[in-house]
PDB file of C-alpha atoms in Angstrom:
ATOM      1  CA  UNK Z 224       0.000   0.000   0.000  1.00  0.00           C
ATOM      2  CA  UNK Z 225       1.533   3.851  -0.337  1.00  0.00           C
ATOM      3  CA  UNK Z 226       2.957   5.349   2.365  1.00  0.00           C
ATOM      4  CA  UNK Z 227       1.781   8.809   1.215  1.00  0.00           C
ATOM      5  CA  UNK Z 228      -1.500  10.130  -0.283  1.00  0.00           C
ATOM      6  CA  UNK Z 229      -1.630  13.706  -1.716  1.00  0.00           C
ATOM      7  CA  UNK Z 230      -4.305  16.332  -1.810  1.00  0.00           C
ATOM      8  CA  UNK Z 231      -5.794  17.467  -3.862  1.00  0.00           C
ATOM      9  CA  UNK Z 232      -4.629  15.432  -6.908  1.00  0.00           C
ATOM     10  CA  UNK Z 233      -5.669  17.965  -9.430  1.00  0.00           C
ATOM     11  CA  UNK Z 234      -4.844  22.123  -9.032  1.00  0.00           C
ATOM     12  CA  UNK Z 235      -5.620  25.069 -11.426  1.00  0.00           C
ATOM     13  CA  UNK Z 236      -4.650  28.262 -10.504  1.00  0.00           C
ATOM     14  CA  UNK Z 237      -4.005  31.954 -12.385  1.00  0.00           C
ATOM     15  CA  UNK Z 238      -0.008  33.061 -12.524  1.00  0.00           C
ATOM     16  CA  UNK Z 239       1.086  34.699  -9.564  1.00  0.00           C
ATOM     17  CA  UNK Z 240      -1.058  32.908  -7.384  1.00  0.00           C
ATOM     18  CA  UNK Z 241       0.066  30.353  -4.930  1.00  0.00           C
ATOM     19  CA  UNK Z 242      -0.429  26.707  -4.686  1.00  0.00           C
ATOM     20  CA  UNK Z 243      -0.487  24.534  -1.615  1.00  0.00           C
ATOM     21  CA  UNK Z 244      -0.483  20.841  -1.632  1.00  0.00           C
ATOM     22  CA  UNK Z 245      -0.760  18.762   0.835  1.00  0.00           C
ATOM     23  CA  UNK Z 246       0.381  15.060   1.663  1.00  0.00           C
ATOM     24  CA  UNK Z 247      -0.476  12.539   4.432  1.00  0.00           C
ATOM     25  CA  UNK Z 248       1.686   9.086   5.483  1.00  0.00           C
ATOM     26  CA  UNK Z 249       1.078   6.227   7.274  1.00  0.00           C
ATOM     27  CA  UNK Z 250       4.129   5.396   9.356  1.00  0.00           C
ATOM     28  CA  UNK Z 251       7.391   6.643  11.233  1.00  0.00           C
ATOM     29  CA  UNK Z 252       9.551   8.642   8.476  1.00  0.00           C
ATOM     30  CA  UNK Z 253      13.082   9.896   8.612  1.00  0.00           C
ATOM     31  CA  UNK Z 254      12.623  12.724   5.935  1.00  0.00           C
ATOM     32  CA  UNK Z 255      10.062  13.817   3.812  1.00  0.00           C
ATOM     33  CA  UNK Z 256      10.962  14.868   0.080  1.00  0.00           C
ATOM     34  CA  UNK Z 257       8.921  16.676  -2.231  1.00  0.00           C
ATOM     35  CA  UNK Z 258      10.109  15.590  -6.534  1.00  0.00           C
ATOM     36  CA  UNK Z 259       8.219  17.666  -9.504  1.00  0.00           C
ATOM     37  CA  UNK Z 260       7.743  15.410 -12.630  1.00  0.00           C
ATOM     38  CA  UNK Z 261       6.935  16.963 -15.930  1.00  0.00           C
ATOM     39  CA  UNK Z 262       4.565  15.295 -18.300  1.00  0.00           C
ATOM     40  CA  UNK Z 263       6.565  11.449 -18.298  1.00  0.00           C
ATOM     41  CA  UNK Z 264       9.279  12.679 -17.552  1.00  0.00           C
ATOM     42  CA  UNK Z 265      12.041  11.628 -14.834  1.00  0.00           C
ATOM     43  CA  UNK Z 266      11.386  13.518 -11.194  1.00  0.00           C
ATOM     44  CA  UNK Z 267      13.322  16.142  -9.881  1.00  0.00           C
ATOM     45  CA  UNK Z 268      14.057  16.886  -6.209  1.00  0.00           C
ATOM     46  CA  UNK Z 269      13.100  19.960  -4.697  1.00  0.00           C
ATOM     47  CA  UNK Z 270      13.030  20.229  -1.563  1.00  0.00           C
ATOM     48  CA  UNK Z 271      14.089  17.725   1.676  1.00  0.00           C
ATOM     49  CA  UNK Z 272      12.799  17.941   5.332  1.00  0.00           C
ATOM     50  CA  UNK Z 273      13.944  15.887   8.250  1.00  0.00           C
ATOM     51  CA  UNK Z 274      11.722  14.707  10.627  1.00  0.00           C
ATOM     52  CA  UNK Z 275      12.942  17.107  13.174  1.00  0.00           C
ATOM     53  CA  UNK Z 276      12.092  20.093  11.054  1.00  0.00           C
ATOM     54  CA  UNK Z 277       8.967  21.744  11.140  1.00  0.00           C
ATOM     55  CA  UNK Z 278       9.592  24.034   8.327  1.00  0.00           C
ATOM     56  CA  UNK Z 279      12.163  24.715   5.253  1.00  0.00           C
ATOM     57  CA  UNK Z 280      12.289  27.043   2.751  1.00  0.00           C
ATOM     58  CA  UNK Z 281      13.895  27.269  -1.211  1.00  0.00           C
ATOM     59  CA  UNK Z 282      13.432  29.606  -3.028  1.00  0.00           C
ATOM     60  CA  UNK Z 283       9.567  30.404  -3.712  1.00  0.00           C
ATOM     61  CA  UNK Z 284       9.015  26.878  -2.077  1.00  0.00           C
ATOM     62  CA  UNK Z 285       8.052  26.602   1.427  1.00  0.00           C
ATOM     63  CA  UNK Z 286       7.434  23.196   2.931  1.00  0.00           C
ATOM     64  CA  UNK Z 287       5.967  22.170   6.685  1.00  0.00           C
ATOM     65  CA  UNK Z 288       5.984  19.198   8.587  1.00  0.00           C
ATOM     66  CA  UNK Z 289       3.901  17.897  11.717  1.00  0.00           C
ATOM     67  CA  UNK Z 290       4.715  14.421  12.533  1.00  0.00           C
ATOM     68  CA  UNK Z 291       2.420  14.385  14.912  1.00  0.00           C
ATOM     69  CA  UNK Z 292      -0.675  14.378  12.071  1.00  0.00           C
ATOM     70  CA  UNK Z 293       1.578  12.798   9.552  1.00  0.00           C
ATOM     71  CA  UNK Z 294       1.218  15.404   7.477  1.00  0.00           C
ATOM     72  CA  UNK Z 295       3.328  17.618   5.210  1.00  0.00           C
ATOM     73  CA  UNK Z 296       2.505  20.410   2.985  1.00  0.00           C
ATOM     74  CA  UNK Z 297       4.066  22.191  -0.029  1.00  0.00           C
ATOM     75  CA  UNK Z 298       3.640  25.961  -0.662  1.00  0.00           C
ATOM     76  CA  UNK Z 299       4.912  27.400  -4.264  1.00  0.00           C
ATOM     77  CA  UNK Z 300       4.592  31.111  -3.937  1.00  0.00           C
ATOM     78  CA  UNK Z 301       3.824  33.569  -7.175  1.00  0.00           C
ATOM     79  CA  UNK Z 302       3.039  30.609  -9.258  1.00  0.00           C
ATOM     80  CA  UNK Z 303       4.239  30.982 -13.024  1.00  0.00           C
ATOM     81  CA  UNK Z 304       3.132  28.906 -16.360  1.00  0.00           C
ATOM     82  CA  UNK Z 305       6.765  27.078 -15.519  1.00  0.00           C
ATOM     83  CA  UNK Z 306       5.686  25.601 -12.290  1.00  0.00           C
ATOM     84  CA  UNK Z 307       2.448  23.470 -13.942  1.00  0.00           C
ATOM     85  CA  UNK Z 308       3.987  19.766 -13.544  1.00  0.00           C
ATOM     86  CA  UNK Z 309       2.792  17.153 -10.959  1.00  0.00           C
ATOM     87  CA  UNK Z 310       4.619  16.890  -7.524  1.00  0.00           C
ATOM     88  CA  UNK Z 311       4.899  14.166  -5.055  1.00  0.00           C
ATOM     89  CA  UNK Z 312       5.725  13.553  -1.864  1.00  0.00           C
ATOM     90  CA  UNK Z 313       8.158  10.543  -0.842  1.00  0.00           C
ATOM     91  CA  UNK Z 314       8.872   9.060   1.983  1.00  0.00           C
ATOM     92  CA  UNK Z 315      11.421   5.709   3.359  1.00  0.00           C
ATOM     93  CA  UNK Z 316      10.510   3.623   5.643  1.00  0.00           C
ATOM     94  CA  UNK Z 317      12.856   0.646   6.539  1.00  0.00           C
ATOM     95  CA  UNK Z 318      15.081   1.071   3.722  1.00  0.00           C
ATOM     96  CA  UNK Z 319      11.880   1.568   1.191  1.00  0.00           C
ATOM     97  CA  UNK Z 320      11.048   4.724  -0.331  1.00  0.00           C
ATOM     98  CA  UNK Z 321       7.199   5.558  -0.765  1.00  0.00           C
ATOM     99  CA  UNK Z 322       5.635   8.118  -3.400  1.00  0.00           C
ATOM    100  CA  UNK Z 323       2.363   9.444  -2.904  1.00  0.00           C
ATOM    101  CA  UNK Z 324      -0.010   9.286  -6.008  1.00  0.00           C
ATOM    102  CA  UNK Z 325       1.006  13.241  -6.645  1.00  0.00           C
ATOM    103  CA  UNK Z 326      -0.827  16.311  -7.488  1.00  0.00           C
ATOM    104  CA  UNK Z 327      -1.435  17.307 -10.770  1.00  0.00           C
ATOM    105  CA  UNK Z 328      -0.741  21.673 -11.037  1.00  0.00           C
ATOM    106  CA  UNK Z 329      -1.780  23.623 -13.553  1.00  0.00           C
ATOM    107  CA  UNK Z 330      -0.879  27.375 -13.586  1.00  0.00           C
ATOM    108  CA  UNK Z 331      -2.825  29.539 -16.370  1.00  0.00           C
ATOM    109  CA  UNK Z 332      -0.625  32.325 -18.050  1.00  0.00           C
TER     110      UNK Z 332
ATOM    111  CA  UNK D  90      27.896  15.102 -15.315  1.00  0.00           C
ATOM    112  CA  UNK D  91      26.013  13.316 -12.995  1.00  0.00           C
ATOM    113  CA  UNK D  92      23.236  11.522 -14.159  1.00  0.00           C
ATOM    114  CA  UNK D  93      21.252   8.136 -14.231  1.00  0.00           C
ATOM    115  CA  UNK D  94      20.868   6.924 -17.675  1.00  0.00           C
ATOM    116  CA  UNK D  95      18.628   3.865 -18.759  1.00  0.00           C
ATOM    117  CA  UNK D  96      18.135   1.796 -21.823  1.00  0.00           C
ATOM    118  CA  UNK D  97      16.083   1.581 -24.333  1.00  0.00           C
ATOM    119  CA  UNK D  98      13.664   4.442 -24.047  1.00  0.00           C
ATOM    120  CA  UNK D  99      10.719   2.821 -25.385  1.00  0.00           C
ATOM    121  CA  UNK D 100      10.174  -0.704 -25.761  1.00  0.00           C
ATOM    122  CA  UNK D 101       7.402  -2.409 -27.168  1.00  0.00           C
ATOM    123  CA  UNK D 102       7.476  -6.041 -26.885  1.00  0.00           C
ATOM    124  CA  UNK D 103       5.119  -9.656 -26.669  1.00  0.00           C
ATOM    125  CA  UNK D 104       4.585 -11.339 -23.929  1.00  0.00           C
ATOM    126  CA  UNK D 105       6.769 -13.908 -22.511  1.00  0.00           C
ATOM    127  CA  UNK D 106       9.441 -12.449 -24.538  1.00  0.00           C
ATOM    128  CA  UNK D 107      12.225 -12.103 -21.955  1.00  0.00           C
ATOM    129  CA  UNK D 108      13.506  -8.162 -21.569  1.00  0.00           C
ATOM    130  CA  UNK D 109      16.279  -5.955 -19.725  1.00  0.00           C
ATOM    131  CA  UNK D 110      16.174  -2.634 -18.637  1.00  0.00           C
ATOM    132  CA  UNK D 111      19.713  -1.060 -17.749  1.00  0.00           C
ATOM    133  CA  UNK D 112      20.125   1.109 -15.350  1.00  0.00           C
ATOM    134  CA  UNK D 113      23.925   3.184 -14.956  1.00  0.00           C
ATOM    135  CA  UNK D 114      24.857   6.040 -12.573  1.00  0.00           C
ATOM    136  CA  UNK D 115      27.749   7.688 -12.446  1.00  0.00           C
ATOM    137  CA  UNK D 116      27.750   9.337  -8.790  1.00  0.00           C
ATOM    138  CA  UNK D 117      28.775   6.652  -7.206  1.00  0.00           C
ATOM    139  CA  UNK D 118      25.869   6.130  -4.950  1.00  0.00           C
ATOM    140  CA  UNK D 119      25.000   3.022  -3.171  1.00  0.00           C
ATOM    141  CA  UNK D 120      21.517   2.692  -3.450  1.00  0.00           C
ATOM    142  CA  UNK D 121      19.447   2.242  -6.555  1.00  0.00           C
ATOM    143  CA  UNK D 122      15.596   1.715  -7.072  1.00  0.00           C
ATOM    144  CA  UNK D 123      13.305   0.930  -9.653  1.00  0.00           C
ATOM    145  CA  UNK D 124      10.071   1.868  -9.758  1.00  0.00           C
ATOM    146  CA  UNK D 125       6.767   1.865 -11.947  1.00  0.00           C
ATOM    147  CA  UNK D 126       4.311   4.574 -12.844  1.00  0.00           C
ATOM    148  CA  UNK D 127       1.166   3.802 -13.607  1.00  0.00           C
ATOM    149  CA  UNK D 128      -2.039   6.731 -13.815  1.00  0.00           C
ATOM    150  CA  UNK D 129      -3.622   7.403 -10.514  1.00  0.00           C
ATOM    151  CA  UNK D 130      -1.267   5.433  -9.001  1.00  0.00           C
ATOM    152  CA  UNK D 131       1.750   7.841  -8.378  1.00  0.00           C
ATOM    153  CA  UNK D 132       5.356   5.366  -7.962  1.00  0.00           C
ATOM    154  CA  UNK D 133       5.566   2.299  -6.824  1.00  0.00           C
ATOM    155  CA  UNK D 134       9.228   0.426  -5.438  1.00  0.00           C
ATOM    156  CA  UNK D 135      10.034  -2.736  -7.408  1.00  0.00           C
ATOM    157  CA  UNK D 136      13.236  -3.540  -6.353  1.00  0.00           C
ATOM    158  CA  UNK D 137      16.162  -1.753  -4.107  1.00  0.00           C
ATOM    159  CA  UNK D 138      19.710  -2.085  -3.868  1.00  0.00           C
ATOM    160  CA  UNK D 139      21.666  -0.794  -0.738  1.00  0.00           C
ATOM    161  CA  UNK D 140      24.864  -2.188  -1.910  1.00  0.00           C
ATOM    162  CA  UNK D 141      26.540  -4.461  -4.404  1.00  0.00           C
ATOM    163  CA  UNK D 142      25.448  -8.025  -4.530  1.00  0.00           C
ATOM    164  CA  UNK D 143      22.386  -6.158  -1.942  1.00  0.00           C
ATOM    165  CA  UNK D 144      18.886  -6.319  -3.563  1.00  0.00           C
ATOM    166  CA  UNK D 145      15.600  -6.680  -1.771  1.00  0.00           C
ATOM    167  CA  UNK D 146      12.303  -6.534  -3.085  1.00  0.00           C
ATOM    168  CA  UNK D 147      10.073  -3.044  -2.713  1.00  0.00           C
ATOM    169  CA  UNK D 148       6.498  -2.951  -2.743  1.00  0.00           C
ATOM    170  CA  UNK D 149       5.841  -4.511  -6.037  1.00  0.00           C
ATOM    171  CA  UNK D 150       8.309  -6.856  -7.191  1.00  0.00           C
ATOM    172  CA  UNK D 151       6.393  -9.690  -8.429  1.00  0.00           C
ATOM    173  CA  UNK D 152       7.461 -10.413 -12.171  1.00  0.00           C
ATOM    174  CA  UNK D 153      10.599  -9.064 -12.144  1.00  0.00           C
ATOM    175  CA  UNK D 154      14.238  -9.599 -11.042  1.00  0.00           C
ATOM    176  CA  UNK D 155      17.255  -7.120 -10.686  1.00  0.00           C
ATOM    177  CA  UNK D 156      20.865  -7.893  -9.861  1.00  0.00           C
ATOM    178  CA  UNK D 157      23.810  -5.837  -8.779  1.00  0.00           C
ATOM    179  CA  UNK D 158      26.745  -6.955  -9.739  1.00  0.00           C
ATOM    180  CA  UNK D 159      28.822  -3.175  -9.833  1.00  0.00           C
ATOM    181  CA  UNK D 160      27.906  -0.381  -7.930  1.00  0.00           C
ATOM    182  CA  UNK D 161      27.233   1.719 -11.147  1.00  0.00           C
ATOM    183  CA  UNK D 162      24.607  -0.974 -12.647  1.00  0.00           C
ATOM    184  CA  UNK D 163      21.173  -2.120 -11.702  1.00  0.00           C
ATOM    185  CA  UNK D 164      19.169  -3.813 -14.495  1.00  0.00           C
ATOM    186  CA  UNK D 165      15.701  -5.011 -14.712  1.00  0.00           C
ATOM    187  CA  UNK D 166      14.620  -7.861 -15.843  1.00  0.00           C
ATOM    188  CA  UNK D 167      11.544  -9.022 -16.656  1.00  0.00           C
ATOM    189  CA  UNK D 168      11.631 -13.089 -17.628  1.00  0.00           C
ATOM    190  CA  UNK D 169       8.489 -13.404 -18.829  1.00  0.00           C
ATOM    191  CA  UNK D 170       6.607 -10.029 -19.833  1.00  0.00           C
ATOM    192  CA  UNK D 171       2.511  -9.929 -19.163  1.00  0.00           C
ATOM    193  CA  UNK D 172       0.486  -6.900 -20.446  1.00  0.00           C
ATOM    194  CA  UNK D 173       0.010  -6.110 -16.340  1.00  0.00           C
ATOM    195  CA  UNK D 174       3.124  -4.989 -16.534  1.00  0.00           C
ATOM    196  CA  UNK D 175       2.953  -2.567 -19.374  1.00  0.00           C
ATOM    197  CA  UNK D 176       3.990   0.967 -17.412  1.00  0.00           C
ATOM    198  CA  UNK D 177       6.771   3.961 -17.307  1.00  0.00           C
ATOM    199  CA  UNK D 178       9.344   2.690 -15.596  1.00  0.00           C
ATOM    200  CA  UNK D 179      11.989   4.753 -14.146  1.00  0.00           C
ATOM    201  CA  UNK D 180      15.862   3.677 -12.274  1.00  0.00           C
ATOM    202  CA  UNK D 181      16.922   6.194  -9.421  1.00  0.00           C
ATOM    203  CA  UNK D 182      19.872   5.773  -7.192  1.00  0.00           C
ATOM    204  CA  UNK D 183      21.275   8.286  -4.014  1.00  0.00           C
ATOM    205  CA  UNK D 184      23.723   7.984  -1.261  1.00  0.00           C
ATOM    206  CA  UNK D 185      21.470   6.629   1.382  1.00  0.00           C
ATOM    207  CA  UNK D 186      17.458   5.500   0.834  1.00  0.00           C
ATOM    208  CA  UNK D 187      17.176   9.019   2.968  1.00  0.00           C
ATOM    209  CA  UNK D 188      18.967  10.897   0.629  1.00  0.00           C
ATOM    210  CA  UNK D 189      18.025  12.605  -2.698  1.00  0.00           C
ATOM    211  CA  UNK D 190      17.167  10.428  -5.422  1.00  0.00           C
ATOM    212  CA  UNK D 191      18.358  11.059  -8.765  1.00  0.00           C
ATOM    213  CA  UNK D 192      16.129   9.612 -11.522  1.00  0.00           C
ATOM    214  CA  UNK D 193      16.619   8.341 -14.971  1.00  0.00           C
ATOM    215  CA  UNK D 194      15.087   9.767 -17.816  1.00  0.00           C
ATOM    216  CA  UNK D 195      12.087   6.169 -17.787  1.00  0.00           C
ATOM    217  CA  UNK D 196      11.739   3.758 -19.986  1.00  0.00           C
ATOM    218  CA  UNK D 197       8.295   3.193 -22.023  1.00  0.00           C
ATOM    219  CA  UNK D 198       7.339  -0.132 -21.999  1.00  0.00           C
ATOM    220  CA  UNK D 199       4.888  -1.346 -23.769  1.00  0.00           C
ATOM    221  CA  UNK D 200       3.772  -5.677 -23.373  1.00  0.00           C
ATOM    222  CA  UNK D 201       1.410  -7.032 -26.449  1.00  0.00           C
TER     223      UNK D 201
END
C-alpha cells in the first residue's frame, strides 16, 4: 500500500497565485521529500525535510511538517506557467522509499 | 555530469518475450531503485539495492528480477513479460534511501 497520499490530486490556478499541496503518510519517516515530474518525464528533487524540522524554505518553495498528524505540505509562492507539472511527496521507511499518487498543477498564463 | 541513464527508451514487446532494462549512474551512490508509474497510481518500489550483490524486493516486485553486480549498474529484468506490466518505468539511485534520489530519464514499456 503507499505510504503517502496527496491532496488534492488535481490544481488550477491563475499566474502569480500560490499553490499549496498537501500530503499525508502512514508510518514513522526519517525525511520527507517533495520531486516535480513533468509530463513522463524523470522527477526532480526539490526540496528535503527531516523529521525534526517543522519548516524549510527554497526559493519560492516553502514546505511544513507535523509528525504528529503525519502530514506535510508544499507551498509554491507567485506561481508561473513554468511551475504546472505534478509533484509528489516521498517518503522511506525501513530502507523503502514511498511516493504518494502526486498532485497534478496547472498554472494559467 | 552526474546523471542516471537507462536503456532503451521505449520498448514495445510480446509477452513472454524475456527483456532488460539497464540502469547506470555515475555518482557513485549506493543505493538504486526501480520503480513503476502507472495513472492514478503515483510510484511504486520494485526492487532496491543498498549495496553491491544487496537487492531486496520493494512494494511490487512480483514479475521481475534485478541484480547488482557493480555499484554503477542495476538492471531489470523481466523473464516473462505480461500486459500487467505494461507501465513507465523509471531507475533512481542516491547515497542513502534518505537521501536525494536522482532519476533516470524512464523507460516506455509497452507488453502485447
Amino acid at each position: 500500500s503507499q505510504q503517502g497520499e496527496e491532496d488534492p490530486q488535481a490544481l488550477s490556478i491563475q499566474e502569480g497565485e500560490n499553490a499549496t499541496m498537501n500530503c499525508s503518510y502512514k508510518t514513522s519517516i526519517n525525511n520527507l521529500q517533495w520531486y516535480r515530474q513533468n509530463s513522463g518525464r524523470g522527477l526532480v528533487h526539490l526540496i528535503l525535510i527531516r523529521s525534526n524540522e517543522r519548516e524549510k524554505h527554497s526559493g519560492r518553495l516553502r514546505v511544513t511538517l507535523d509528525t504528529s498528524k503525519k502530514s506535510s505540505s508544499l507551498l509554491i509562492t507567485a506561481s508561473r506557467a513554468a511551475d504546472t507539472a505534478s509533484y509528489f511527496c516521498a517518503t522511506d521507511n525501513f530502507n523503502k522509499f514511498y511516493f504518494g499518487s502526486g498532485t497534478k498543477l496547472n498554472v494559467k498564463p | 555530469e552526474a546523471q542516471v541513464t537507462q536503456n532503451p527508451r521505449y520498448l514495445i514487446t510480446v509477452t513472454g518475450k524475456k527483456l532488460t532494462v539497464t540502469c547506470s549512474q555515475n555518482m557513485n551512490h549506493e543505493y538504486m531503485s526501480w520503480y513503476r508509474q502507472d495513472p492514478g497510481l503515483g510510484l511504486r518500489q520494485i526492487y532496491y539495492s543498498m549495496n553491491v550483490e544487496v537487492t531486496d524486493k520493494g512494494d511490487v516486485p512480483e514479475g521481475y528480477k534485478v541484480s547488482r553486480k557493480e555499484k554503477r549498474n542495476f538492471p531489470l529484468i523481466l523473464e516473462s513479460p505480461s500486459p500487467n506490466q505494461t507501465s513507465l518505468y523509471f531507475c533512481a539511485s542516491s547515497w542513502t534511501v534518505t537521501d536525494t534520489q536522482y532519476f533516470g530519464p524512464g523507460t516506455r514499456l509497452t507488453v502485447l
